[in-house]
Structure formats: structure tokens, C-alpha cells
Amino acid sequence: MLSLHGKVVAITGASGGIGEATARLLAQRGATVVLSARRSERVEAIAQDIREEGGRAATCVVDVTKAEDLKRLVATATDQYGRIDVLVNNAGIAPISPLADCDTEGWSAMIDVNLRGVLNGIAAALPVFREQGSGHLVSIVSVAGLNGASATMAVYAATKNAVRTVHEGLRTESTDGVVRTTAISPGYIRTDLADSMTDPRLRELTRKSMDTVGIPPAAVARAVAFAIEQPGDVEIGEINVRPTAQA
């Protein structure tokens, strides 16, 4: 196992689920982590746990739909620790519904958080990565962005596929080796993502699926750590993490 000592990693959506698991694991492996989310009390409690266990952690309240918040997250890392080596774009929501429901508010919310949030992170981090001479962008995508849309998930899948496309574009642009990119696409993960679903029936069905075939958030956290730990000349462009039952 390679060491993450000296790495400064900022994580969005770090108040629970994959983001929290990633923050805790990376800190255990020696990274300095900057946790961000809208729930300030929750991220501060997680950061305090990390500090009490001997890790280094800071927090920043962030709404990823606001470009200035992502700039403030990057600035928090560079102001406190002198640099930012990795930005993990993890924040996401899934108020899924059949297209026939015409839930335009839910569609807009997914576009704003799942896609625009990643673009805001890229816009905030890229100039700093360029100035430093190195940087790594990691985004949590979804197998929905690989397999196409199932019933009720058309817009959610579209946002995730768009993030994959953006990542591929950034990878092909980054020919000088300064910026590294990794897209991680999980299957069902046991998180509270279903809470963002407005349809009670879909919310319950999704929770049951997560409980039945979902894998723990720590599995995705290990994939993030693996990608970050690799030497600079090793490119890990995409990692898929899903239960065997879904393979």
C-alpha cells in the first residue's frame, strides 16, 4: 500500500455515505482532508473524530451549485495547508421519477448538483492545479452513466453520463501530465441517497435494493484511495465498483 502522507484532499458531499467514508479512510492513510457539505454540524463532527484519531482535517460549508462555494473550498485547502492535491467531487442527489411525471424541479436539481456541481469543482480546482504543476480530479459517477437509463432514472443517468463525458474531455485535454482524472462509477451503495427521492414508492424500492444488493460506502472509498495512491505516471482513468450480483 502506498502512502497518502503529504496529500491534501478536499471532498464534497462529505457529511455522510461515500464522502464520509472516503474522508475517514484517506485520513487513516495519512492524507490531510478538507470535508465539505451543506450540513456544517455533521462535517465538523466527522472532522473532530478524525482529529481525535490523530488525523488532520478541516471543514468548509459548501453548496456545490454555487461556484463561489467551490472556490472557497479550494481556498480553504490552500490557505490552511499550502496546496490542494486532490478534489473529490462526490456530492449528488437522485430525486428520480418517470419522465411522464414532468418533475421539472427534480430534473433541474439533479442537473445543478450532479453536473453543474462537478463543473464548478473543475473550474475552482484547475487554475490551482496548473499553478502548482499537479493535481488530481476524482468524481463519483454511477453505473447508471454507463448502462443507460432504466425506468424512472432517465435524467439522473443523463447527468452521470454527462459527468463521464466531461471527465473524458478533461483527460484528453490534459496531455502535459499536470492534471490527472479518475471517474469512479459505483452500483448500489448503502447510503442515504434515497432520501432525496420525492416519490415514496420509489424511495422505498430503492432503499430495499440498496439493502439487498448494495455494497458499503467503504468499498468506494477504497477505490478512491487506490486511484490517489498511484504514482504520477500511472493513469487510472475509470474504476467501476458494483456488487457481484450486478456484474
Short mmCIF file of C-alpha atoms in Angstrom, two decimals:
data_model
loop_
_atom_site.label_atom_id
_atom_site.label_comp_id
_atom_site.label_asym_id
_atom_site.label_seq_id
_atom_site.Cartn_x
_atom_site.Cartn_y
_atom_site.Cartn_z
CA MET A 1 0.00 0.00 0.00
CA LEU A 2 1.35 3.39 -1.00
CA SER A 3 1.22 6.24 1.48
CA LEU A 4 -1.02 9.28 1.28
CA HIS A 5 1.11 11.28 3.71
CA GLY A 6 1.51 14.83 2.47
CA LYS A 7 -1.57 14.71 0.23
CA VAL A 8 -4.23 17.38 0.75
CA VAL A 9 -7.64 16.15 -0.37
CA ALA A 10 -10.88 18.15 -0.49
CA ILE A 11 -14.15 16.20 -0.62
CA THR A 12 -17.65 17.42 -1.43
CA GLY A 13 -20.72 15.73 0.00
CA ALA A 14 -18.66 14.60 2.98
CA SER A 15 -21.43 14.68 5.60
CA GLY A 16 -22.29 11.00 5.11
CA GLY A 17 -22.17 7.97 2.84
CA ILE A 18 -19.33 7.75 0.34
CA GLY A 19 -17.94 11.19 1.20
CA GLU A 20 -17.67 10.47 4.90
CA ALA A 21 -16.19 7.00 4.31
CA THR A 22 -13.64 8.48 1.91
CA ALA A 23 -12.62 11.22 4.33
CA ARG A 24 -12.13 8.76 7.18
CA LEU A 25 -10.16 6.24 5.09
CA LEU A 26 -7.88 8.81 3.45
CA ALA A 27 -7.14 10.39 6.84
CA GLN A 28 -6.30 6.97 8.25
CA ARG A 29 -3.83 6.51 5.40
CA GLY A 30 -2.12 9.81 6.14
CA ALA A 31 -3.87 12.36 3.95
CA THR A 32 -5.00 15.76 5.17
CA VAL A 33 -8.70 16.07 4.36
CA VAL A 34 -10.98 19.06 3.93
CA LEU A 35 -14.59 17.97 4.36
CA SER A 36 -17.36 19.97 2.75
CA ALA A 37 -21.15 19.76 2.65
CA ARG A 38 -24.17 21.89 3.39
CA ARG A 39 -24.59 20.32 6.86
CA SER A 40 -21.96 22.17 8.86
CA GLU A 41 -22.55 20.43 12.18
CA ARG A 42 -22.25 17.00 10.62
CA VAL A 43 -18.99 17.61 8.74
CA GLU A 44 -17.47 19.27 11.80
CA ALA A 45 -18.37 16.24 13.94
CA ILE A 46 -16.71 13.90 11.42
CA ALA A 47 -13.64 16.13 11.22
CA GLN A 48 -13.42 16.18 15.00
CA ASP A 49 -13.49 12.36 15.06
CA ILE A 50 -10.66 12.31 12.54
CA ARG A 51 -8.60 14.77 14.58
CA GLU A 52 -9.17 12.79 17.78
CA GLU A 53 -7.83 9.71 15.98
CA GLY A 54 -4.65 11.59 15.08
CA GLY A 55 -5.61 12.72 11.59
CA ARG A 56 -5.63 16.17 10.04
CA ALA A 57 -8.99 17.56 8.97
CA ALA A 58 -10.65 20.88 8.24
CA THR A 59 -14.18 21.75 7.16
CA CYS A 60 -15.92 24.12 4.79
CA VAL A 61 -19.65 24.66 4.30
CA VAL A 62 -20.35 24.21 0.57
CA ASP A 63 -23.34 24.17 -1.73
CA VAL A 64 -21.88 22.73 -4.93
CA THR A 65 -24.43 24.54 -7.09
CA LYS A 66 -22.67 27.79 -6.18
CA ALA A 67 -19.38 28.36 -7.97
CA GLU A 68 -18.13 30.70 -5.23
CA ASP A 69 -18.54 27.93 -2.64
CA LEU A 70 -16.24 25.60 -4.57
CA LYS A 71 -13.69 28.39 -4.92
CA ARG A 72 -13.89 28.87 -1.16
CA LEU A 73 -13.34 25.14 -0.61
CA VAL A 74 -10.19 25.18 -2.73
CA ALA A 75 -9.04 28.35 -0.97
CA THR A 76 -9.61 26.73 2.43
CA ALA A 77 -7.27 23.89 1.48
CA THR A 78 -4.57 26.14 0.05
CA ASP A 79 -4.78 28.74 2.82
CA GLN A 80 -4.56 26.18 5.64
CA TYR A 81 -2.25 23.60 4.09
CA GLY A 82 -0.46 25.36 1.27
CA ARG A 83 -1.86 23.30 -1.60
CA ILE A 84 -4.66 21.01 -2.80
CA ASP A 85 -3.59 17.75 -4.38
CA VAL A 86 -6.97 16.14 -4.98
CA LEU A 87 -10.57 17.28 -5.31
CA VAL A 88 -13.14 14.51 -4.87
CA ASN A 89 -16.43 15.53 -6.49
CA ASN A 90 -18.85 13.36 -4.55
CA ALA A 91 -21.97 15.42 -3.87
CA GLY A 92 -25.02 14.09 -5.66
CA ILE A 93 -28.79 13.75 -5.44
CA ALA A 94 -31.37 11.46 -7.06
CA PRO A 95 -34.96 12.72 -6.94
CA ILE A 96 -35.83 10.22 -9.67
CA SER A 97 -39.28 9.81 -11.21
CA PRO A 98 -40.85 8.73 -14.52
CA LEU A 99 -40.45 11.33 -17.23
CA ALA A 100 -44.23 11.32 -17.54
CA ASP A 101 -44.42 12.96 -14.10
CA CYS A 102 -42.77 16.05 -15.61
CA ASP A 103 -40.94 16.80 -12.36
CA THR A 104 -39.03 19.73 -13.82
CA GLU A 105 -37.88 20.89 -10.38
CA GLY A 106 -36.31 17.50 -9.70
CA TRP A 107 -34.69 17.49 -13.14
CA SER A 108 -33.20 20.93 -12.58
CA ALA A 109 -31.94 19.97 -9.12
CA MET A 110 -30.11 16.91 -10.48
CA ILE A 111 -28.56 18.92 -13.29
CA ASP A 112 -27.46 21.62 -10.86
CA VAL A 113 -25.96 19.29 -8.23
CA ASN A 114 -24.78 16.28 -10.21
CA LEU A 115 -23.43 18.05 -13.29
CA ARG A 116 -23.07 21.74 -12.57
CA GLY A 117 -21.59 20.91 -9.16
CA VAL A 118 -18.80 18.93 -10.85
CA LEU A 119 -18.19 21.70 -13.38
CA ASN A 120 -17.97 24.22 -10.54
CA GLY A 121 -15.40 21.99 -8.86
CA ILE A 122 -13.36 21.73 -12.05
CA ALA A 123 -13.46 25.49 -12.56
CA ALA A 124 -12.30 26.09 -8.99
CA ALA A 125 -9.54 23.49 -8.90
CA LEU A 126 -8.00 23.61 -12.39
CA PRO A 127 -6.29 27.00 -12.11
CA VAL A 128 -4.73 25.96 -8.79
CA PHE A 129 -3.63 22.60 -10.17
CA ARG A 130 -2.00 24.39 -13.10
CA GLU A 131 -0.25 26.87 -10.83
CA GLN A 132 1.03 24.07 -8.59
CA GLY A 133 2.11 21.92 -11.53
CA SER A 134 -0.02 18.95 -10.46
CA GLY A 135 -3.48 17.96 -9.31
CA HIS A 136 -5.95 15.10 -9.40
CA LEU A 137 -9.69 15.35 -10.03
CA VAL A 138 -11.75 12.37 -8.83
CA SER A 139 -15.50 12.25 -9.45
CA ILE A 140 -18.04 9.75 -8.14
CA VAL A 141 -20.23 8.96 -11.12
CA SER A 142 -22.55 5.90 -11.32
CA VAL A 143 -23.08 2.73 -13.32
CA ALA A 144 -26.28 4.50 -14.43
CA GLY A 145 -23.99 6.66 -16.54
CA LEU A 146 -22.52 3.52 -18.14
CA ASN A 147 -25.56 1.33 -18.73
CA GLY A 148 -28.06 3.92 -19.85
CA ALA A 149 -31.33 4.84 -18.22
CA SER A 150 -33.60 2.33 -16.56
CA ALA A 151 -37.22 3.22 -15.83
CA THR A 152 -37.55 6.39 -13.72
CA MET A 153 -33.82 7.19 -13.94
CA ALA A 154 -33.52 8.93 -17.31
CA VAL A 155 -32.48 12.37 -16.07
CA TYR A 156 -30.29 11.03 -13.24
CA ALA A 157 -28.49 8.74 -15.72
CA ALA A 158 -28.14 11.63 -18.16
CA THR A 159 -26.37 13.78 -15.55
CA LYS A 160 -23.99 10.95 -14.68
CA ASN A 161 -23.25 10.20 -18.32
CA ALA A 162 -22.56 13.90 -18.84
CA VAL A 163 -20.04 13.87 -15.98
CA ARG A 164 -18.27 10.90 -17.60
CA THR A 165 -18.15 12.83 -20.87
CA VAL A 166 -16.72 15.91 -19.16
CA HIS A 167 -14.09 13.75 -17.46
CA GLU A 168 -13.07 12.17 -20.75
CA GLY A 169 -12.79 15.59 -22.33
CA LEU A 170 -10.59 16.83 -19.49
CA ARG A 171 -8.44 13.69 -19.71
CA THR A 172 -7.84 14.17 -23.41
CA GLU A 173 -7.04 17.86 -22.91
CA SER A 174 -4.52 17.11 -20.13
CA THR A 175 -1.71 15.90 -22.34
CA ASP A 176 1.05 17.57 -20.32
CA GLY A 177 0.56 15.31 -17.31
CA VAL A 178 -0.29 18.13 -14.90
CA VAL A 179 -3.92 17.19 -14.26
CA ARG A 180 -4.97 13.62 -13.57
CA THR A 181 -8.61 12.49 -13.73
CA THR A 182 -10.42 9.46 -12.35
CA ALA A 183 -14.12 8.69 -12.68
CA ILE A 184 -15.46 6.10 -10.23
CA SER A 185 -18.81 4.50 -11.07
CA PRO A 186 -20.47 2.58 -8.22
CA GLY A 187 -23.54 0.38 -8.41
CA TYR A 188 -25.95 0.34 -5.49
CA ILE A 189 -24.25 1.68 -2.36
CA ARG A 190 -25.80 1.62 1.10
CA THR A 191 -26.16 5.37 1.62
CA ASP A 192 -28.98 7.84 2.29
CA LEU A 193 -29.22 8.83 -1.41
CA ALA A 194 -32.79 7.51 -1.47
CA ASP A 195 -33.78 10.26 0.95
CA SER A 196 -33.56 12.74 -1.95
CA MET A 197 -36.31 10.88 -3.83
CA THR A 198 -39.68 12.58 -3.62
CA ASP A 199 -41.77 9.60 -4.74
CA PRO A 200 -42.48 7.45 -1.62
CA ARG A 201 -42.81 4.23 -3.62
CA LEU A 202 -39.54 4.73 -5.50
CA ARG A 203 -37.82 5.79 -2.30
CA GLU A 204 -38.85 2.56 -0.56
CA LEU A 205 -37.95 0.37 -3.55
CA THR A 206 -34.53 1.99 -3.80
CA ARG A 207 -33.85 1.53 -0.11
CA LYS A 208 -34.73 -2.16 -0.39
CA SER A 209 -32.41 -2.55 -3.40
CA MET A 210 -29.61 -0.83 -1.51
CA ASP A 211 -30.13 -3.10 1.48
CA THR A 212 -30.32 -6.24 -0.68
CA VAL A 213 -27.51 -5.80 -3.23
CA GLY A 214 -25.79 -2.62 -2.11
CA ILE A 215 -22.17 -2.55 -1.01
CA PRO A 216 -20.78 -0.42 1.82
CA PRO A 217 -19.52 3.12 1.13
CA ALA A 218 -16.09 1.99 2.32
CA ALA A 219 -15.75 -0.05 -0.89
CA VAL A 220 -15.93 3.11 -2.97
CA ALA A 221 -13.62 4.89 -0.52
CA ARG A 222 -11.01 2.18 -1.15
CA ALA A 223 -11.33 2.76 -4.90
CA VAL A 224 -10.73 6.49 -4.36
CA ALA A 225 -7.69 5.75 -2.20
CA PHE A 226 -6.34 3.32 -4.80
CA ALA A 227 -6.58 5.92 -7.56
CA ILE A 228 -4.92 8.62 -5.46
CA GLU A 229 -2.13 6.36 -4.22
CA GLN A 230 -0.84 5.54 -7.69
CA PRO A 231 2.38 7.22 -8.85
CA GLY A 232 2.01 10.17 -11.17
CA ASP A 233 2.95 8.16 -14.25
CA VAL A 234 0.15 5.63 -13.64
CA GLU A 235 -3.19 6.76 -15.06
CA ILE A 236 -6.36 5.33 -13.54
CA GLY A 237 -8.97 6.86 -15.80
CA GLU A 238 -12.05 4.98 -14.64
CA ILE A 239 -12.98 2.49 -11.92
CA ASN A 240 -16.28 0.62 -11.72
CA VAL A 241 -17.43 -0.59 -8.30
CA ARG A 242 -20.50 -2.78 -8.18
CA PRO A 243 -21.82 -5.87 -6.38
CA THR A 244 -21.10 -9.27 -7.94
CA ALA A 245 -24.84 -9.77 -8.36
CA GLN A 246 -24.95 -6.82 -10.72
CA ALA A 247 -21.90 -7.72 -12.80
#
